[in-house]
Amino acid sequence: MEAPIQLPATTDRVALYSALAPQMRELLADEHDPIAAMANFCAALHQAFGWHWVGFYRVMGAELVLGPFQGPVACSRIGHGKGVCGAAWAEERILIVPDVEKFPGHIACSPLSRSEIVVPIRDRDGHIAAVLDIDSTRPDDFSEVDGHALGRLCAQLEPLFG
Ligand code: SME
């Protein structure tokens, strides 16, 4: 049985990510299936930070298609350049949105979402294979600290994408 994620009793994100990183590495070790790895990855983040929605969209042709996630039901397909996820895919960079209502074209899967971060994940050839999407009910919940740490965590998944 997998050990539960253990984190220090702090709200300091740097400390939380530092404690989470080796546990995530352990959780993903020996798993070569990307769906299984993404499933546990988003469950661990959801458990660690209690965000409203944590999940993946995979690049499939001209669309992003919903992958493993934790949280309320969500839209299953997003076009290239559409919403925050599609924009992060098209621009090939991490997008941090402090106020989703001010992001033109934001796709409101949940009325409770206030801020959002999207982290693109590359395959071995350097193409975007998926995006990690996190929604928070708190406004302005994500900073460069999250972008940096989540980017490093997501890099653990990159060898799994063809
Ligand atoms: N808000 C996202 C859509 C996905 S849901 O938040 C899960 C977007 O604008 O791309």
Short mmCIF file of N, CA, C and O in Angstrom, two decimals, residues 15-135:
data_model
loop_
_atom_site.label_atom_id
_atom_site.label_comp_id
_atom_site.label_asym_id
_atom_site.label_seq_id
_atom_site.Cartn_x
_atom_site.Cartn_y
_atom_site.Cartn_z
N ALA A 15 8.36 25.37 1.65
CA ALA A 15 8.55 24.23 2.56
C ALA A 15 7.66 23.05 2.14
O ALA A 15 8.09 21.88 2.17
N LEU A 16 6.44 23.35 1.73
CA LEU A 16 5.53 22.27 1.32
C LEU A 16 6.02 21.57 0.07
O LEU A 16 6.04 20.33 0.00
N TYR A 17 6.45 22.35 -0.92
CA TYR A 17 6.96 21.72 -2.15
C TYR A 17 8.24 20.94 -1.88
O TYR A 17 8.45 19.87 -2.47
N SER A 18 9.10 21.46 -0.99
CA SER A 18 10.34 20.74 -0.68
C SER A 18 10.04 19.39 -0.05
O SER A 18 10.72 18.39 -0.33
N ALA A 19 9.03 19.36 0.82
CA ALA A 19 8.67 18.10 1.47
C ALA A 19 7.96 17.16 0.48
O ALA A 19 8.11 15.93 0.55
N LEU A 20 7.22 17.75 -0.43
CA LEU A 20 6.44 16.92 -1.37
C LEU A 20 7.32 16.28 -2.45
O LEU A 20 7.07 15.13 -2.84
N ALA A 21 8.35 17.00 -2.91
CA ALA A 21 9.11 16.55 -4.09
C ALA A 21 9.66 15.12 -3.95
O ALA A 21 9.44 14.29 -4.85
N PRO A 22 10.35 14.77 -2.83
CA PRO A 22 10.87 13.39 -2.75
C PRO A 22 9.75 12.36 -2.62
O PRO A 22 9.89 11.22 -3.09
N GLN A 23 8.64 12.76 -2.00
CA GLN A 23 7.51 11.81 -1.88
C GLN A 23 6.87 11.57 -3.25
O GLN A 23 6.43 10.46 -3.57
N MET A 24 6.83 12.63 -4.05
CA MET A 24 6.28 12.47 -5.40
C MET A 24 7.19 11.56 -6.21
O MET A 24 6.72 10.68 -6.95
N ARG A 25 8.51 11.76 -6.04
CA ARG A 25 9.47 10.92 -6.77
C ARG A 25 9.26 9.45 -6.41
O ARG A 25 9.24 8.58 -7.26
N GLU A 26 9.07 9.22 -5.11
CA GLU A 26 8.84 7.85 -4.62
C GLU A 26 7.54 7.28 -5.19
O GLU A 26 7.46 6.13 -5.60
N LEU A 27 6.50 8.13 -5.19
CA LEU A 27 5.18 7.71 -5.67
C LEU A 27 5.22 7.31 -7.14
O LEU A 27 4.53 6.39 -7.57
N LEU A 28 6.03 8.05 -7.91
CA LEU A 28 6.07 7.82 -9.36
C LEU A 28 7.12 6.78 -9.76
O LEU A 28 7.12 6.32 -10.90
N ALA A 29 8.00 6.44 -8.82
CA ALA A 29 9.07 5.50 -9.15
C ALA A 29 8.47 4.19 -9.62
O ALA A 29 7.47 3.73 -9.09
N ASP A 30 9.06 3.60 -10.62
CA ASP A 30 8.66 2.29 -11.15
C ASP A 30 7.35 2.32 -11.94
O ASP A 30 6.89 1.28 -12.38
N GLU A 31 6.71 3.48 -12.06
CA GLU A 31 5.47 3.53 -12.85
C GLU A 31 5.78 4.12 -14.21
O GLU A 31 6.19 5.27 -14.31
N HIS A 32 5.57 3.34 -15.24
CA HIS A 32 5.90 3.84 -16.58
C HIS A 32 4.67 4.20 -17.39
O HIS A 32 4.78 4.74 -18.48
N ASP A 33 3.48 3.90 -16.84
CA ASP A 33 2.26 4.26 -17.58
C ASP A 33 1.90 5.71 -17.27
O ASP A 33 1.71 6.08 -16.10
N PRO A 34 1.78 6.57 -18.30
CA PRO A 34 1.54 8.00 -18.02
C PRO A 34 0.20 8.27 -17.33
O PRO A 34 0.12 9.17 -16.49
N ILE A 35 -0.83 7.50 -17.65
CA ILE A 35 -2.15 7.74 -17.02
C ILE A 35 -2.08 7.42 -15.52
O ILE A 35 -2.56 8.18 -14.68
N ALA A 36 -1.47 6.29 -15.18
CA ALA A 36 -1.35 5.92 -13.76
C ALA A 36 -0.52 6.96 -13.02
O ALA A 36 -0.86 7.37 -11.90
N ALA A 37 0.57 7.42 -13.65
CA ALA A 37 1.43 8.41 -13.01
C ALA A 37 0.68 9.74 -12.83
O ALA A 37 0.74 10.36 -11.77
N MET A 38 -0.03 10.17 -13.87
CA MET A 38 -0.79 11.43 -13.78
C MET A 38 -1.88 11.34 -12.70
O MET A 38 -2.15 12.31 -11.99
N ALA A 39 -2.50 10.16 -12.60
CA ALA A 39 -3.58 9.98 -11.62
C ALA A 39 -3.05 10.17 -10.19
O ALA A 39 -3.62 10.91 -9.38
N ASN A 40 -1.94 9.51 -9.88
CA ASN A 40 -1.38 9.66 -8.53
C ASN A 40 -0.77 11.05 -8.32
O ASN A 40 -0.83 11.60 -7.23
N PHE A 41 -0.21 11.61 -9.38
CA PHE A 41 0.39 12.94 -9.29
C PHE A 41 -0.67 13.97 -8.88
O PHE A 41 -0.47 14.77 -7.96
N CYS A 42 -1.83 13.95 -9.55
CA CYS A 42 -2.83 14.98 -9.21
C CYS A 42 -3.50 14.67 -7.88
O CYS A 42 -3.88 15.59 -7.14
N ALA A 43 -3.61 13.38 -7.53
CA ALA A 43 -4.15 13.05 -6.20
C ALA A 43 -3.23 13.56 -5.10
O ALA A 43 -3.69 14.09 -4.08
N ALA A 44 -1.93 13.42 -5.30
CA ALA A 44 -0.97 13.88 -4.29
C ALA A 44 -1.03 15.40 -4.14
O ALA A 44 -1.03 15.93 -3.01
N LEU A 45 -1.10 16.13 -5.25
CA LEU A 45 -1.18 17.59 -5.17
C LEU A 45 -2.49 18.03 -4.52
O LEU A 45 -2.52 18.97 -3.71
N HIS A 46 -3.56 17.35 -4.87
CA HIS A 46 -4.88 17.70 -4.30
C HIS A 46 -4.88 17.46 -2.80
O HIS A 46 -5.35 18.30 -2.02
N GLN A 47 -4.29 16.34 -2.40
CA GLN A 47 -4.22 16.00 -0.97
C GLN A 47 -3.32 17.00 -0.23
O GLN A 47 -3.63 17.44 0.87
N ALA A 48 -2.22 17.37 -0.87
CA ALA A 48 -1.23 18.23 -0.21
C ALA A 48 -1.73 19.66 -0.03
O ALA A 48 -1.49 20.28 1.00
N PHE A 49 -2.40 20.19 -1.04
CA PHE A 49 -2.74 21.62 -1.02
C PHE A 49 -4.23 21.90 -0.93
O PHE A 49 -4.62 23.04 -0.68
N GLY A 50 -5.07 20.89 -1.12
CA GLY A 50 -6.51 21.09 -0.99
C GLY A 50 -7.12 21.98 -2.05
O GLY A 50 -8.19 22.56 -1.85
N TRP A 51 -6.46 22.09 -3.22
CA TRP A 51 -7.01 22.94 -4.26
C TRP A 51 -8.33 22.40 -4.77
O TRP A 51 -8.62 21.21 -4.68
N HIS A 52 -9.10 23.29 -5.37
CA HIS A 52 -10.45 22.96 -5.85
C HIS A 52 -10.43 21.90 -6.95
O HIS A 52 -11.23 20.96 -6.97
N TRP A 53 -9.51 22.08 -7.89
CA TRP A 53 -9.42 21.17 -9.04
C TRP A 53 -7.96 21.03 -9.44
O TRP A 53 -7.26 22.03 -9.58
N VAL A 54 -7.53 19.80 -9.58
CA VAL A 54 -6.15 19.52 -10.02
C VAL A 54 -6.24 18.42 -11.07
O VAL A 54 -6.76 17.33 -10.76
N GLY A 55 -5.77 18.68 -12.26
CA GLY A 55 -5.85 17.60 -13.25
C GLY A 55 -5.07 17.89 -14.52
O GLY A 55 -4.40 18.91 -14.64
N PHE A 56 -5.21 16.97 -15.43
CA PHE A 56 -4.45 17.02 -16.68
C PHE A 56 -5.37 17.06 -17.88
O PHE A 56 -6.45 16.47 -17.87
N TYR A 57 -4.91 17.76 -18.89
CA TYR A 57 -5.47 17.64 -20.24
C TYR A 57 -4.34 17.16 -21.14
O TYR A 57 -3.23 17.71 -21.08
N ARG A 58 -4.62 16.14 -21.95
CA ARG A 58 -3.60 15.62 -22.87
C ARG A 58 -3.81 16.17 -24.27
O ARG A 58 -4.95 16.32 -24.71
N VAL A 59 -2.71 16.43 -24.96
CA VAL A 59 -2.78 16.86 -26.35
C VAL A 59 -3.16 15.66 -27.20
O VAL A 59 -2.46 14.65 -27.21
N MET A 60 -4.31 15.79 -27.89
CA MET A 60 -4.74 14.73 -28.81
C MET A 60 -5.18 15.41 -30.10
O MET A 60 -6.29 15.96 -30.15
N GLY A 61 -4.32 15.40 -31.09
CA GLY A 61 -4.60 16.10 -32.34
C GLY A 61 -4.68 17.59 -32.10
O GLY A 61 -3.76 18.19 -31.53
N ALA A 62 -5.81 18.18 -32.50
CA ALA A 62 -5.96 19.64 -32.42
C ALA A 62 -6.61 20.08 -31.12
O ALA A 62 -6.98 21.25 -30.97
N GLU A 63 -6.78 19.15 -30.18
CA GLU A 63 -7.49 19.48 -28.93
C GLU A 63 -6.73 18.99 -27.71
O GLU A 63 -5.90 18.09 -27.80
N LEU A 64 -7.10 19.58 -26.58
CA LEU A 64 -6.72 19.02 -25.29
C LEU A 64 -7.89 18.16 -24.83
O LEU A 64 -9.05 18.60 -24.89
N VAL A 65 -7.59 16.97 -24.36
CA VAL A 65 -8.64 16.05 -23.89
C VAL A 65 -8.41 15.75 -22.41
O VAL A 65 -7.27 15.49 -21.99
N LEU A 66 -9.49 15.81 -21.66
CA LEU A 66 -9.42 15.63 -20.21
C LEU A 66 -8.73 14.32 -19.83
O LEU A 66 -9.02 13.27 -20.40
N GLY A 67 -7.85 14.39 -18.88
CA GLY A 67 -7.15 13.21 -18.37
C GLY A 67 -7.48 13.02 -16.90
O GLY A 67 -8.50 13.53 -16.40
N PRO A 68 -6.62 12.33 -16.16
CA PRO A 68 -6.86 12.12 -14.73
C PRO A 68 -6.98 13.45 -13.99
O PRO A 68 -6.25 14.40 -14.28
N PHE A 69 -7.92 13.51 -13.05
CA PHE A 69 -8.09 14.74 -12.27
C PHE A 69 -8.70 14.43 -10.92
O PHE A 69 -9.23 13.34 -10.69
N GLN A 70 -8.63 15.43 -10.03
CA GLN A 70 -9.29 15.38 -8.72
C GLN A 70 -10.12 16.65 -8.61
O GLN A 70 -9.59 17.75 -8.79
N GLY A 71 -11.39 16.51 -8.31
CA GLY A 71 -12.25 17.69 -8.17
C GLY A 71 -13.54 17.48 -8.92
O GLY A 71 -13.84 16.38 -9.39
N PRO A 72 -14.34 18.57 -9.03
CA PRO A 72 -15.64 18.45 -9.69
C PRO A 72 -15.50 18.13 -11.18
O PRO A 72 -14.44 18.35 -11.77
N VAL A 73 -16.58 17.65 -11.78
CA VAL A 73 -16.57 17.34 -13.21
C VAL A 73 -16.15 18.59 -13.99
O VAL A 73 -16.40 19.72 -13.57
N ALA A 74 -15.51 18.36 -15.14
CA ALA A 74 -14.94 19.47 -15.91
C ALA A 74 -15.20 19.27 -17.39
O ALA A 74 -15.58 18.18 -17.82
N CYS A 75 -14.98 20.32 -18.17
CA CYS A 75 -15.15 20.20 -19.62
C CYS A 75 -14.12 19.20 -20.14
O CYS A 75 -13.00 19.13 -19.63
N SER A 76 -14.52 18.41 -21.12
CA SER A 76 -13.65 17.31 -21.53
C SER A 76 -12.74 17.66 -22.69
O SER A 76 -11.72 17.00 -22.89
N ARG A 77 -13.07 18.70 -23.47
CA ARG A 77 -12.21 19.05 -24.61
C ARG A 77 -12.01 20.55 -24.70
O ARG A 77 -12.96 21.32 -24.50
N ILE A 78 -10.78 20.95 -25.00
CA ILE A 78 -10.42 22.37 -25.09
C ILE A 78 -9.59 22.56 -26.37
O ILE A 78 -8.63 21.81 -26.60
N GLY A 79 -9.98 23.53 -27.19
CA GLY A 79 -9.27 23.77 -28.46
C GLY A 79 -7.92 24.46 -28.26
O GLY A 79 -7.67 25.09 -27.22
N HIS A 80 -7.08 24.35 -29.28
CA HIS A 80 -5.77 25.00 -29.26
C HIS A 80 -5.95 26.51 -29.11
O HIS A 80 -6.71 27.12 -29.85
N GLY A 81 -5.30 27.07 -28.12
CA GLY A 81 -5.39 28.52 -27.89
C GLY A 81 -6.61 28.94 -27.09
O GLY A 81 -6.76 30.12 -26.76
N LYS A 82 -7.51 28.02 -26.77
CA LYS A 82 -8.75 28.37 -26.05
C LYS A 82 -8.54 28.27 -24.54
O LYS A 82 -7.90 27.32 -24.05
N GLY A 83 -9.15 29.21 -23.81
CA GLY A 83 -9.07 29.18 -22.35
C GLY A 83 -7.63 29.31 -21.88
O GLY A 83 -6.70 29.54 -22.67
N VAL A 84 -7.44 29.14 -20.59
CA VAL A 84 -6.09 29.24 -20.03
C VAL A 84 -5.25 28.03 -20.47
O VAL A 84 -4.08 28.17 -20.84
N CYS A 85 -5.90 26.86 -20.46
CA CYS A 85 -5.17 25.64 -20.83
C CYS A 85 -4.71 25.68 -22.27
O CYS A 85 -3.54 25.38 -22.57
N GLY A 86 -5.62 26.05 -23.17
CA GLY A 86 -5.28 26.10 -24.59
C GLY A 86 -4.24 27.18 -24.88
O GLY A 86 -3.40 27.02 -25.78
N ALA A 87 -4.29 28.27 -24.12
CA ALA A 87 -3.30 29.35 -24.30
C ALA A 87 -1.92 28.89 -23.82
O ALA A 87 -0.91 29.14 -24.48
N ALA A 88 -1.87 28.20 -22.70
CA ALA A 88 -0.58 27.69 -22.19
C ALA A 88 0.02 26.69 -23.18
O ALA A 88 1.24 26.67 -23.40
N TRP A 89 -0.83 25.89 -23.78
CA TRP A 89 -0.39 24.94 -24.81
C TRP A 89 0.17 25.71 -26.02
O TRP A 89 1.28 25.45 -26.48
N ALA A 90 -0.63 26.67 -26.53
CA ALA A 90 -0.22 27.41 -27.73
C ALA A 90 1.05 28.22 -27.47
O ALA A 90 1.93 28.31 -28.33
N GLU A 91 1.15 28.83 -26.31
CA GLU A 91 2.29 29.70 -26.01
C GLU A 91 3.47 28.91 -25.43
O GLU A 91 4.56 29.46 -25.21
N GLU A 92 3.23 27.65 -25.11
CA GLU A 92 4.27 26.75 -24.58
C GLU A 92 4.95 27.34 -23.36
O GLU A 92 6.18 27.34 -23.25
N ARG A 93 4.12 27.86 -22.46
CA ARG A 93 4.70 28.40 -21.22
C ARG A 93 3.69 28.30 -20.08
O ARG A 93 2.47 28.16 -20.33
N ILE A 94 4.23 28.38 -18.88
CA ILE A 94 3.38 28.35 -17.69
C ILE A 94 2.56 29.64 -17.65
O ILE A 94 3.10 30.73 -17.85
N LEU A 95 1.25 29.51 -17.42
CA LEU A 95 0.40 30.69 -17.27
C LEU A 95 -0.15 30.74 -15.85
O LEU A 95 -0.69 29.73 -15.35
N ILE A 96 0.00 31.88 -15.22
CA ILE A 96 -0.56 32.11 -13.88
C ILE A 96 -1.62 33.18 -14.03
O ILE A 96 -1.35 34.27 -14.55
N VAL A 97 -2.85 32.85 -13.61
CA VAL A 97 -3.97 33.78 -13.76
C VAL A 97 -4.49 34.14 -12.37
O VAL A 97 -5.18 33.33 -11.72
N PRO A 98 -4.17 35.35 -11.88
CA PRO A 98 -4.57 35.72 -10.51
C PRO A 98 -6.08 35.89 -10.35
O PRO A 98 -6.62 35.65 -9.27
N ASP A 99 -6.75 36.30 -11.45
CA ASP A 99 -8.20 36.51 -11.41
C ASP A 99 -8.78 35.98 -12.72
O ASP A 99 -8.63 36.60 -13.77
N VAL A 100 -9.43 34.81 -12.64
CA VAL A 100 -9.90 34.17 -13.88
C VAL A 100 -10.91 35.03 -14.63
O VAL A 100 -11.02 34.94 -15.86
N GLU A 101 -11.63 35.88 -13.90
CA GLU A 101 -12.64 36.71 -14.59
C GLU A 101 -12.00 37.76 -15.48
O GLU A 101 -12.65 38.33 -16.35
N LYS A 102 -10.71 38.01 -15.26
CA LYS A 102 -10.02 39.02 -16.08
C LYS A 102 -9.22 38.38 -17.22
O LYS A 102 -8.53 39.09 -17.95
N PHE A 103 -9.29 37.07 -17.34
CA PHE A 103 -8.57 36.40 -18.43
C PHE A 103 -9.52 36.24 -19.61
O PHE A 103 -10.50 35.50 -19.52
N PRO A 104 -9.24 36.93 -20.75
CA PRO A 104 -10.16 36.83 -21.89
C PRO A 104 -10.26 35.39 -22.38
O PRO A 104 -9.24 34.74 -22.61
N GLY A 105 -11.47 34.87 -22.48
CA GLY A 105 -11.67 33.51 -23.00
C GLY A 105 -11.54 32.42 -21.97
O GLY A 105 -11.62 31.24 -22.31
N HIS A 106 -11.39 32.81 -20.70
CA HIS A 106 -11.32 31.79 -19.65
C HIS A 106 -12.53 30.85 -19.74
O HIS A 106 -13.66 31.31 -19.92
N ILE A 107 -12.28 29.55 -19.62
CA ILE A 107 -13.38 28.57 -19.68
C ILE A 107 -13.76 28.23 -18.25
O ILE A 107 -12.96 27.65 -17.51
N ALA A 108 -14.97 28.61 -17.86
CA ALA A 108 -15.39 28.45 -16.47
C ALA A 108 -16.02 27.08 -16.27
O ALA A 108 -17.22 26.89 -16.43
N CYS A 109 -15.18 26.10 -15.93
CA CYS A 109 -15.70 24.76 -15.65
C CYS A 109 -16.42 24.76 -14.31
O CYS A 109 -17.35 23.99 -14.10
N SER A 110 -15.97 25.60 -13.38
CA SER A 110 -16.61 25.68 -12.07
C SER A 110 -16.75 27.14 -11.68
O SER A 110 -15.80 27.90 -11.80
N PRO A 111 -17.94 27.53 -11.18
CA PRO A 111 -18.13 28.92 -10.77
C PRO A 111 -17.30 29.26 -9.53
O PRO A 111 -17.14 30.44 -9.20
N LEU A 112 -16.76 28.26 -8.85
CA LEU A 112 -16.01 28.52 -7.62
C LEU A 112 -14.55 28.87 -7.89
O LEU A 112 -13.84 29.34 -7.00
N SER A 113 -14.11 28.63 -9.11
CA SER A 113 -12.70 28.89 -9.42
C SER A 113 -12.43 30.39 -9.48
O SER A 113 -13.16 31.15 -10.12
N ARG A 114 -11.37 30.82 -8.79
CA ARG A 114 -11.02 32.26 -8.76
C ARG A 114 -9.66 32.55 -9.38
O ARG A 114 -9.44 33.60 -9.94
N SER A 115 -8.71 31.61 -9.20
CA SER A 115 -7.40 31.78 -9.82
C SER A 115 -6.93 30.42 -10.34
O SER A 115 -7.46 29.37 -9.95
N GLU A 116 -5.92 30.48 -11.19
CA GLU A 116 -5.57 29.25 -11.93
C GLU A 116 -4.11 29.29 -12.34
O GLU A 116 -3.55 30.36 -12.59
N ILE A 117 -3.51 28.10 -12.43
CA ILE A 117 -2.16 27.97 -13.01
C ILE A 117 -2.17 26.79 -13.96
O ILE A 117 -2.81 25.76 -13.67
N VAL A 118 -1.52 26.95 -15.09
CA VAL A 118 -1.42 25.86 -16.07
C VAL A 118 0.05 25.67 -16.44
O VAL A 118 0.74 26.63 -16.79
N VAL A 119 0.50 24.42 -16.35
CA VAL A 119 1.90 24.07 -16.59
C VAL A 119 1.98 23.09 -17.76
O VAL A 119 1.51 21.95 -17.65
N PRO A 120 2.55 23.50 -18.89
CA PRO A 120 2.71 22.55 -20.00
C PRO A 120 3.77 21.49 -19.69
O PRO A 120 4.74 21.76 -19.00
N ILE A 121 3.55 20.30 -20.24
CA ILE A 121 4.49 19.18 -20.05
C ILE A 121 4.93 18.70 -21.43
O ILE A 121 4.08 18.45 -22.29
N ARG A 122 6.23 18.56 -21.63
CA ARG A 122 6.77 18.18 -22.94
C ARG A 122 7.02 16.68 -23.02
O ARG A 122 7.28 16.03 -22.00
N ASP A 123 6.95 16.17 -24.24
CA ASP A 123 7.37 14.78 -24.44
C ASP A 123 8.88 14.75 -24.68
O ASP A 123 9.55 15.78 -24.62
N ARG A 124 9.40 13.58 -24.97
CA ARG A 124 10.86 13.45 -25.12
C ARG A 124 11.39 14.23 -26.31
O ARG A 124 12.57 14.55 -26.37
N ASP A 125 10.50 14.51 -27.28
CA ASP A 125 10.94 15.29 -28.46
C ASP A 125 10.78 16.79 -28.24
O ASP A 125 11.05 17.58 -29.16
N GLY A 126 10.29 17.17 -27.08
CA GLY A 126 10.15 18.59 -26.79
C GLY A 126 8.80 19.17 -27.18
O GLY A 126 8.57 20.37 -27.04
N HIS A 127 7.88 18.33 -27.70
CA HIS A 127 6.54 18.82 -28.02
C HIS A 127 5.66 18.80 -26.78
O HIS A 127 5.85 17.93 -25.90
N ILE A 128 4.68 19.71 -26.72
CA ILE A 128 3.77 19.69 -25.57
C ILE A 128 2.89 18.45 -25.66
O ILE A 128 2.20 18.24 -26.66
N ALA A 129 2.91 17.64 -24.61
CA ALA A 129 2.15 16.38 -24.59
C ALA A 129 0.90 16.50 -23.72
O ALA A 129 -0.08 15.76 -23.91
N ALA A 130 0.94 17.42 -22.75
CA ALA A 130 -0.17 17.55 -21.80
C ALA A 130 -0.01 18.87 -21.06
O ALA A 130 1.05 19.52 -21.16
N VAL A 131 -1.05 19.28 -20.35
CA VAL A 131 -0.91 20.41 -19.42
C VAL A 131 -1.47 19.97 -18.07
O VAL A 131 -2.45 19.22 -18.00
N LEU A 132 -0.81 20.46 -17.03
CA LEU A 132 -1.35 20.33 -15.66
C LEU A 132 -2.14 21.61 -15.40
O LEU A 132 -1.63 22.72 -15.60
N ASP A 133 -3.39 21.46 -14.96
CA ASP A 133 -4.25 22.62 -14.69
C ASP A 133 -4.66 22.57 -13.21
O ASP A 133 -5.10 21.53 -12.73
N ILE A 134 -4.49 23.68 -12.52
CA ILE A 134 -4.91 23.75 -11.11
C ILE A 134 -5.78 24.98 -10.93
O ILE A 134 -5.42 26.09 -11.33
N ASP A 135 -6.95 24.78 -10.32
CA ASP A 135 -7.88 25.87 -10.02
C ASP A 135 -7.99 26.02 -8.52
O ASP A 135 -8.10 25.02 -7.78
#
